[in-house]
C-alpha cells in the first residue's frame, strides 16, 4: 500500500536529518564532522540561524496530524483521500450533508495510531476548510457492519 509507505519514508528521512545534525554538533562549532576542534576556546552560543526553534505548546496527536493535513492544498487532500479509498483504508466518505461520515475498512484497524490520526485529519481538513468549530467532528462507521465506530475531532480520535 503506497499510502502506508509514505509516513514511514518521511520518518526515516527525518531520522537521518536528526542523526546528521547530532553528529555535526559533537564536533563543535566551526569544525567539520569527525574532527575534534583541539582548541580550548570557550564554547560559543549557536548562531541564531542554527538555533533550535522555540518549543511549541504541547500538541496532541490529532492537533499534530491536523497541522500536517492543513499544509496540503485542497487538491492534494482530495487526491490523498481518493488513494485511501483505493488502498482499502476507507470504503466511502460522505461529505454532502451535515456531519462528515467515514466508513472504515478492516485495514484501518491495522494502521499505526499516527497514521490513523493523519488519515482522518486529512478528511477533517477537507470537510472543514475553515478549520471547523469546537463541536466539529468526523463520524466513523464500520464499513462491514454499518455500526458507529467512533469519531475524530481536533481533541483526538475515539474508537469504539
mmCIF file of C-alpha atoms in Angstrom:
data_model
loop_
_atom_site.group_PDB
_atom_site.id
_atom_site.type_symbol
_atom_site.label_atom_id
_atom_site.label_comp_id
_atom_site.label_asym_id
_atom_site.label_seq_id
_atom_site.Cartn_x
_atom_site.Cartn_y
_atom_site.Cartn_z
ATOM 1 C CA UNK A 1 0.000 0.000 0.000
ATOM 2 C CA UNK A 2 1.569 3.189 -1.229
ATOM 3 C CA UNK A 3 -0.108 5.432 1.366
ATOM 4 C CA UNK A 4 1.307 3.406 4.269
ATOM 5 C CA UNK A 5 4.876 3.690 2.990
ATOM 6 C CA UNK A 6 4.877 7.485 2.754
ATOM 7 C CA UNK A 7 4.769 8.207 6.530
ATOM 8 C CA UNK A 8 7.463 5.561 7.093
ATOM 9 C CA UNK A 9 9.703 7.107 4.436
ATOM 10 C CA UNK A 10 9.187 10.579 5.905
ATOM 11 C CA UNK A 11 10.048 9.220 9.347
ATOM 12 C CA UNK A 12 13.280 7.679 8.030
ATOM 13 C CA UNK A 13 14.272 10.909 6.260
ATOM 14 C CA UNK A 14 13.599 12.905 9.426
ATOM 15 C CA UNK A 15 15.634 10.445 11.486
ATOM 16 C CA UNK A 16 18.567 10.696 9.061
ATOM 17 C CA UNK A 17 18.492 14.508 9.242
ATOM 18 C CA UNK A 18 18.354 14.389 13.037
ATOM 19 C CA UNK A 19 21.267 11.958 13.238
ATOM 20 C CA UNK A 20 23.425 14.038 10.900
ATOM 21 C CA UNK A 21 22.673 17.172 12.923
ATOM 22 C CA UNK A 22 23.614 15.389 16.160
ATOM 23 C CA UNK A 23 26.907 14.115 14.761
ATOM 24 C CA UNK A 24 27.906 17.564 13.478
ATOM 25 C CA UNK A 25 27.057 19.142 16.867
ATOM 26 C CA UNK A 26 29.512 16.817 18.637
ATOM 27 C CA UNK A 27 32.406 18.069 16.521
ATOM 28 C CA UNK A 28 31.960 21.582 17.845
ATOM 29 C CA UNK A 29 31.053 24.778 16.056
ATOM 30 C CA UNK A 30 33.128 25.571 13.014
ATOM 31 C CA UNK A 31 34.721 22.122 12.675
ATOM 32 C CA UNK A 32 33.783 19.519 10.112
ATOM 33 C CA UNK A 33 32.114 16.330 11.337
ATOM 34 C CA UNK A 34 34.514 13.725 12.610
ATOM 35 C CA UNK A 35 37.286 16.196 13.527
ATOM 36 C CA UNK A 36 37.878 17.416 17.038
ATOM 37 C CA UNK A 37 38.492 21.093 17.462
ATOM 38 C CA UNK A 38 41.627 20.614 19.583
ATOM 39 C CA UNK A 39 41.328 24.164 20.913
ATOM 40 C CA UNK A 40 40.461 25.304 24.389
ATOM 41 C CA UNK A 41 38.259 28.215 23.390
ATOM 42 C CA UNK A 42 35.127 28.822 25.416
ATOM 43 C CA UNK A 43 32.023 27.389 23.843
ATOM 44 C CA UNK A 44 30.144 29.939 21.794
ATOM 45 C CA UNK A 45 26.369 30.069 21.717
ATOM 46 C CA UNK A 46 24.948 28.752 18.465
ATOM 47 C CA UNK A 47 24.383 31.128 15.589
ATOM 48 C CA UNK A 48 20.823 32.496 15.568
ATOM 49 C CA UNK A 49 20.126 30.837 12.204
ATOM 50 C CA UNK A 50 21.124 27.448 13.642
ATOM 51 C CA UNK A 51 19.369 27.828 16.987
ATOM 52 C CA UNK A 52 16.522 25.444 17.723
ATOM 53 C CA UNK A 53 13.071 26.898 17.166
ATOM 54 C CA UNK A 54 11.170 27.851 20.302
ATOM 55 C CA UNK A 55 9.317 24.935 21.807
ATOM 56 C CA UNK A 56 5.777 24.708 20.522
ATOM 57 C CA UNK A 57 2.996 24.238 23.024
ATOM 58 C CA UNK A 58 2.241 20.562 23.669
ATOM 59 C CA UNK A 59 0.028 19.226 20.910
ATOM 60 C CA UNK A 60 -1.994 16.048 20.998
ATOM 61 C CA UNK A 61 -1.655 13.576 18.091
ATOM 62 C CA UNK A 62 -4.821 14.896 16.441
ATOM 63 C CA UNK A 63 -3.570 18.503 16.517
ATOM 64 C CA UNK A 64 -0.209 17.469 15.024
ATOM 65 C CA UNK A 65 -1.982 15.473 12.310
ATOM 66 C CA UNK A 66 -4.340 18.369 11.554
ATOM 67 C CA UNK A 67 -1.414 20.774 11.206
ATOM 68 C CA UNK A 68 0.168 18.423 8.659
ATOM 69 C CA UNK A 69 -3.143 17.906 6.830
ATOM 70 C CA UNK A 70 -3.870 21.631 6.621
ATOM 71 C CA UNK A 71 -0.486 22.226 5.000
ATOM 72 C CA UNK A 72 -1.763 20.361 1.923
ATOM 73 C CA UNK A 73 -3.793 22.068 -0.796
ATOM 74 C CA UNK A 74 -7.448 21.066 -1.284
ATOM 75 C CA UNK A 75 -6.455 19.207 -4.443
ATOM 76 C CA UNK A 76 -3.723 17.291 -2.564
ATOM 77 C CA UNK A 77 -6.199 16.459 0.209
ATOM 78 C CA UNK A 78 -8.745 15.218 -2.336
ATOM 79 C CA UNK A 79 -6.147 13.041 -4.088
ATOM 80 C CA UNK A 80 -4.904 11.664 -0.754
ATOM 81 C CA UNK A 81 -8.460 10.723 0.275
ATOM 82 C CA UNK A 82 -9.080 9.050 -3.103
ATOM 83 C CA UNK A 83 -5.920 6.978 -2.611
ATOM 84 C CA UNK A 84 -7.079 5.915 0.867
ATOM 85 C CA UNK A 85 -10.276 4.587 -0.696
ATOM 86 C CA UNK A 86 -8.349 2.846 -3.495
ATOM 87 C CA UNK A 87 -5.957 1.320 -0.940
ATOM 88 C CA UNK A 88 -8.855 -0.136 1.058
ATOM 89 C CA UNK A 89 -8.457 2.008 4.180
ATOM 90 C CA UNK A 90 -11.856 3.714 3.773
ATOM 91 C CA UNK A 91 -14.775 2.309 1.777
ATOM 92 C CA UNK A 92 -16.542 5.639 1.322
ATOM 93 C CA UNK A 93 -16.735 9.167 2.634
ATOM 94 C CA UNK A 94 -19.930 11.213 2.811
ATOM 95 C CA UNK A 95 -19.355 14.959 2.860
ATOM 96 C CA UNK A 96 -22.589 16.228 1.343
ATOM 97 C CA UNK A 97 -24.925 16.603 4.340
ATOM 98 C CA UNK A 98 -24.295 17.671 7.910
ATOM 99 C CA UNK A 99 -21.506 15.874 9.743
ATOM 100 C CA UNK A 100 -18.937 14.128 7.515
ATOM 101 C CA UNK A 101 -19.017 10.319 7.690
ATOM 102 C CA UNK A 102 -16.156 7.937 7.014
ATOM 103 C CA UNK A 103 -16.717 4.212 6.555
ATOM 104 C CA UNK A 104 -13.674 2.327 7.817
ATOM 105 C CA UNK A 105 -12.462 -0.875 6.176
ATOM 106 C CA UNK A 106 -10.872 -3.610 8.350
ATOM 107 C CA UNK A 107 -7.405 -2.491 7.146
ATOM 108 C CA UNK A 108 -7.860 0.771 9.086
ATOM 109 C CA UNK A 109 -7.602 -1.130 12.394
ATOM 110 C CA UNK A 110 -4.111 -2.367 11.398
ATOM 111 C CA UNK A 111 -2.659 1.132 10.961
ATOM 112 C CA UNK A 112 -0.399 2.795 13.498
ATOM 113 C CA UNK A 113 -2.084 5.386 15.737
ATOM 114 C CA UNK A 114 -0.125 8.133 13.944
ATOM 115 C CA UNK A 115 -1.388 7.010 10.528
ATOM 116 C CA UNK A 116 -4.980 6.748 11.802
ATOM 117 C CA UNK A 117 -4.780 10.332 13.068
ATOM 118 C CA UNK A 118 -3.159 11.619 9.872
ATOM 119 C CA UNK A 119 -5.618 9.922 7.506
ATOM 120 C CA UNK A 120 -8.659 11.134 9.434
ATOM 121 C CA UNK A 121 -7.122 14.597 9.845
ATOM 122 C CA UNK A 122 -6.934 14.929 6.060
ATOM 123 C CA UNK A 123 -10.666 14.126 5.832
ATOM 124 C CA UNK A 124 -11.394 16.616 8.645
ATOM 125 C CA UNK A 125 -9.302 19.358 6.980
ATOM 126 C CA UNK A 126 -11.031 18.710 3.645
ATOM 127 C CA UNK A 127 -14.515 18.711 5.213
ATOM 128 C CA UNK A 128 -13.825 21.834 7.301
ATOM 129 C CA UNK A 129 -11.568 24.079 5.183
ATOM 130 C CA UNK A 130 -12.318 26.983 7.544
ATOM 131 C CA UNK A 131 -10.967 24.966 10.495
ATOM 132 C CA UNK A 132 -14.357 23.945 11.867
ATOM 133 C CA UNK A 133 -15.819 24.776 15.266
ATOM 134 C CA UNK A 134 -15.176 23.214 18.654
ATOM 135 C CA UNK A 135 -18.015 20.730 18.116
ATOM 136 C CA UNK A 136 -16.973 19.826 14.538
ATOM 137 C CA UNK A 137 -16.216 16.158 14.016
ATOM 138 C CA UNK A 138 -15.925 13.335 11.517
ATOM 139 C CA UNK A 139 -18.165 10.418 12.480
ATOM 140 C CA UNK A 140 -16.732 6.952 11.840
ATOM 141 C CA UNK A 141 -18.642 3.824 10.836
ATOM 142 C CA UNK A 142 -17.606 0.211 10.353
ATOM 143 C CA UNK A 143 -17.986 -0.489 6.623
ATOM 144 C CA UNK A 144 -18.819 -4.170 7.213
ATOM 145 C CA UNK A 145 -21.489 -3.858 9.933
ATOM 146 C CA UNK A 146 -22.583 -0.264 9.302
ATOM 147 C CA UNK A 147 -22.401 0.330 13.064
ATOM 148 C CA UNK A 148 -20.898 3.522 14.537
ATOM 149 C CA UNK A 149 -17.154 3.048 15.110
ATOM 150 C CA UNK A 150 -16.142 6.342 16.724
ATOM 151 C CA UNK A 151 -15.344 9.956 15.931
ATOM 152 C CA UNK A 152 -12.404 12.184 15.057
ATOM 153 C CA UNK A 153 -12.152 15.726 16.430
ATOM 154 C CA UNK A 154 -9.246 18.127 16.973
ATOM 155 C CA UNK A 155 -9.209 16.791 20.545
ATOM 156 C CA UNK A 156 -8.434 13.288 19.319
ATOM 157 C CA UNK A 157 -9.642 10.002 17.914
ATOM 158 C CA UNK A 158 -12.189 7.946 19.816
ATOM 159 C CA UNK A 159 -12.792 4.415 18.546
ATOM 160 C CA UNK A 160 -15.492 2.087 19.899
#
